[in-house]
Amino acid sequence: NISSTVRRRLNLAVVVASMWLASSTAFASKFAFGYDLYTWKLKAFSSGIHATNGLLALFAWRSSIGTNKMTIRSCASRVIRGTIGSLWSIGPSKPCSDPDSPQLISNNN
């Protein structure tokens, strides 16, 4: 059961990390200044595993939302709103001139 916001955000983080790793192994020579680091079999296998992991996390996130009729556009808007909300909650909720002040309250608690 991944009904909490934190768990859904972690699933999206797994999606992004897995897709990044899949692309970095598939196109390793682009990331390594032209050096071909892996054989094509290892590239295909590793990219496939990482992409499958990312897709599984994406489907887990989608099923946690609770609706079956979700379009790509509504998924994208939820991801964008969630990303902006996560980045916005990193900072303090009230302005404070002293960063070591005990009154400094963060939104992420």
CSV table of C-alpha atoms in Angstrom, one decimal:
chain,number,residue,atom,x,y,z
A,1,ASN,CA,0.0,0.0,0.0
A,2,ILE,CA,1.7,3.2,-1.2
A,3,SER,CA,-1.0,5.7,-0.3
A,4,SER,CA,1.3,8.2,1.4
A,5,THR,CA,2.8,11.2,-0.5
A,6,VAL,CA,6.3,10.3,0.4
A,7,ARG,CA,6.1,6.8,-1.0
A,8,ARG,CA,4.6,8.1,-4.2
A,9,ARG,CA,7.5,10.6,-4.5
A,10,LEU,CA,10.0,7.9,-3.9
A,11,ASN,CA,8.5,5.8,-6.6
A,12,LEU,CA,8.9,8.7,-9.0
A,13,ALA,CA,12.5,9.1,-7.9
A,14,VAL,CA,13.1,5.5,-8.7
A,15,VAL,CA,11.5,6.1,-12.2
A,16,VAL,CA,13.9,9.0,-12.9
A,17,ALA,CA,17.0,7.2,-11.6
A,18,SER,CA,16.2,4.0,-13.5
A,19,MET,CA,15.6,5.8,-16.8
A,20,TRP,CA,18.8,7.8,-16.3
A,21,LEU,CA,20.8,4.6,-15.7
A,22,ALA,CA,19.2,3.0,-18.7
A,23,SER,CA,20.1,5.8,-20.9
A,24,SER,CA,23.6,6.2,-19.5
A,25,THR,CA,24.4,2.5,-20.2
A,26,ALA,CA,22.7,2.5,-23.6
A,27,PHE,CA,24.6,5.6,-24.7
A,28,ALA,CA,27.7,5.2,-22.6
A,29,SER,CA,30.0,6.5,-25.3
A,30,LYS,CA,28.2,9.9,-25.3
A,31,PHE,CA,28.7,10.1,-21.5
A,32,ALA,CA,32.4,9.0,-21.7
A,33,PHE,CA,33.7,11.3,-24.4
A,34,GLY,CA,33.6,8.7,-27.1
A,35,TYR,CA,35.0,5.7,-25.3
A,36,ASP,CA,33.1,2.5,-25.8
A,37,LEU,CA,33.0,1.1,-22.3
A,38,TYR,CA,30.6,-1.9,-22.7
A,39,THR,CA,29.9,-4.6,-25.2
A,40,TRP,CA,26.6,-4.3,-27.0
A,41,LYS,CA,25.2,-7.3,-25.1
A,42,LEU,CA,26.0,-5.7,-21.8
A,43,LYS,CA,24.5,-2.4,-22.9
A,44,ALA,CA,21.3,-4.1,-24.1
A,45,PHE,CA,20.9,-6.2,-20.9
A,46,SER,CA,21.7,-3.4,-18.5
A,47,SER,CA,19.5,-0.9,-20.2
A,48,GLY,CA,16.6,-3.4,-20.4
A,49,ILE,CA,16.9,-4.1,-16.7
A,50,HIS,CA,17.0,-0.5,-15.7
A,51,ALA,CA,14.1,0.5,-18.0
A,52,THR,CA,12.0,-2.4,-16.7
A,53,ASN,CA,12.6,-1.3,-13.2
A,54,GLY,CA,11.6,2.3,-14.1
A,55,LEU,CA,8.4,1.1,-15.8
A,56,LEU,CA,7.5,-1.1,-12.8
A,57,ALA,CA,7.9,1.9,-10.5
A,58,LEU,CA,5.9,4.1,-12.9
A,59,PHE,CA,3.0,1.6,-12.9
A,60,ALA,CA,3.2,1.3,-9.1
A,61,TRP,CA,3.0,5.1,-8.8
A,62,ARG,CA,0.1,5.2,-11.3
A,63,SER,CA,-1.9,2.5,-9.4
A,64,SER,CA,-1.3,4.3,-6.1
A,65,ILE,CA,-3.2,7.3,-7.4
A,66,GLY,CA,-6.5,5.4,-7.4
A,67,THR,CA,-7.8,6.1,-10.9
A,68,ASN,CA,-7.6,3.8,-13.9
A,69,LYS,CA,-8.6,6.4,-16.5
A,70,MET,CA,-5.4,8.6,-16.3
A,71,THR,CA,-4.1,10.1,-19.5
A,72,ILE,CA,-0.5,11.0,-20.3
A,73,ARG,CA,-1.4,14.6,-20.0
A,74,SER,CA,-2.9,14.3,-16.5
A,75,CYS,CA,0.1,12.1,-15.4
A,76,ALA,CA,2.5,14.8,-16.7
A,77,SER,CA,0.6,17.6,-14.9
A,78,ARG,CA,0.7,15.6,-11.6
A,79,VAL,CA,4.4,15.0,-12.0
A,80,ILE,CA,5.1,18.6,-12.7
A,81,ARG,CA,2.9,19.8,-9.8
A,82,GLY,CA,4.5,17.2,-7.4
A,83,THR,CA,8.0,18.3,-8.5
A,84,ILE,CA,7.3,21.9,-7.9
A,85,GLY,CA,5.7,21.2,-4.6
A,86,SER,CA,8.6,19.1,-3.5
A,87,LEU,CA,11.1,21.7,-4.4
A,88,TRP,CA,9.0,24.4,-2.8
A,89,SER,CA,8.8,22.5,0.5
A,90,ILE,CA,12.6,22.2,0.8
A,91,GLY,CA,13.0,25.8,2.0
A,92,PRO,CA,11.8,27.2,5.3
A,93,SER,CA,8.1,28.1,5.7
A,94,LYS,CA,8.9,31.4,7.4
A,95,PRO,CA,11.6,33.9,6.5
A,96,CYS,CA,14.4,34.2,9.1
A,97,SER,CA,17.6,36.2,9.1
A,98,ASP,CA,19.5,33.7,11.3
A,99,PRO,CA,19.8,30.2,9.7
A,100,ASP,CA,20.8,28.7,13.1
A,101,SER,CA,17.7,30.0,14.9
A,102,PRO,CA,15.6,27.4,16.7
A,103,GLN,CA,12.5,29.1,15.4
A,104,LEU,CA,13.3,28.2,11.8
A,105,ILE,CA,10.6,25.8,10.8
A,106,SER,CA,10.8,23.7,7.6
A,107,ASN,CA,7.9,22.4,5.5
A,108,ASN,CA,9.3,18.9,5.1
A,109,ASN,CA,8.6,17.7,8.7
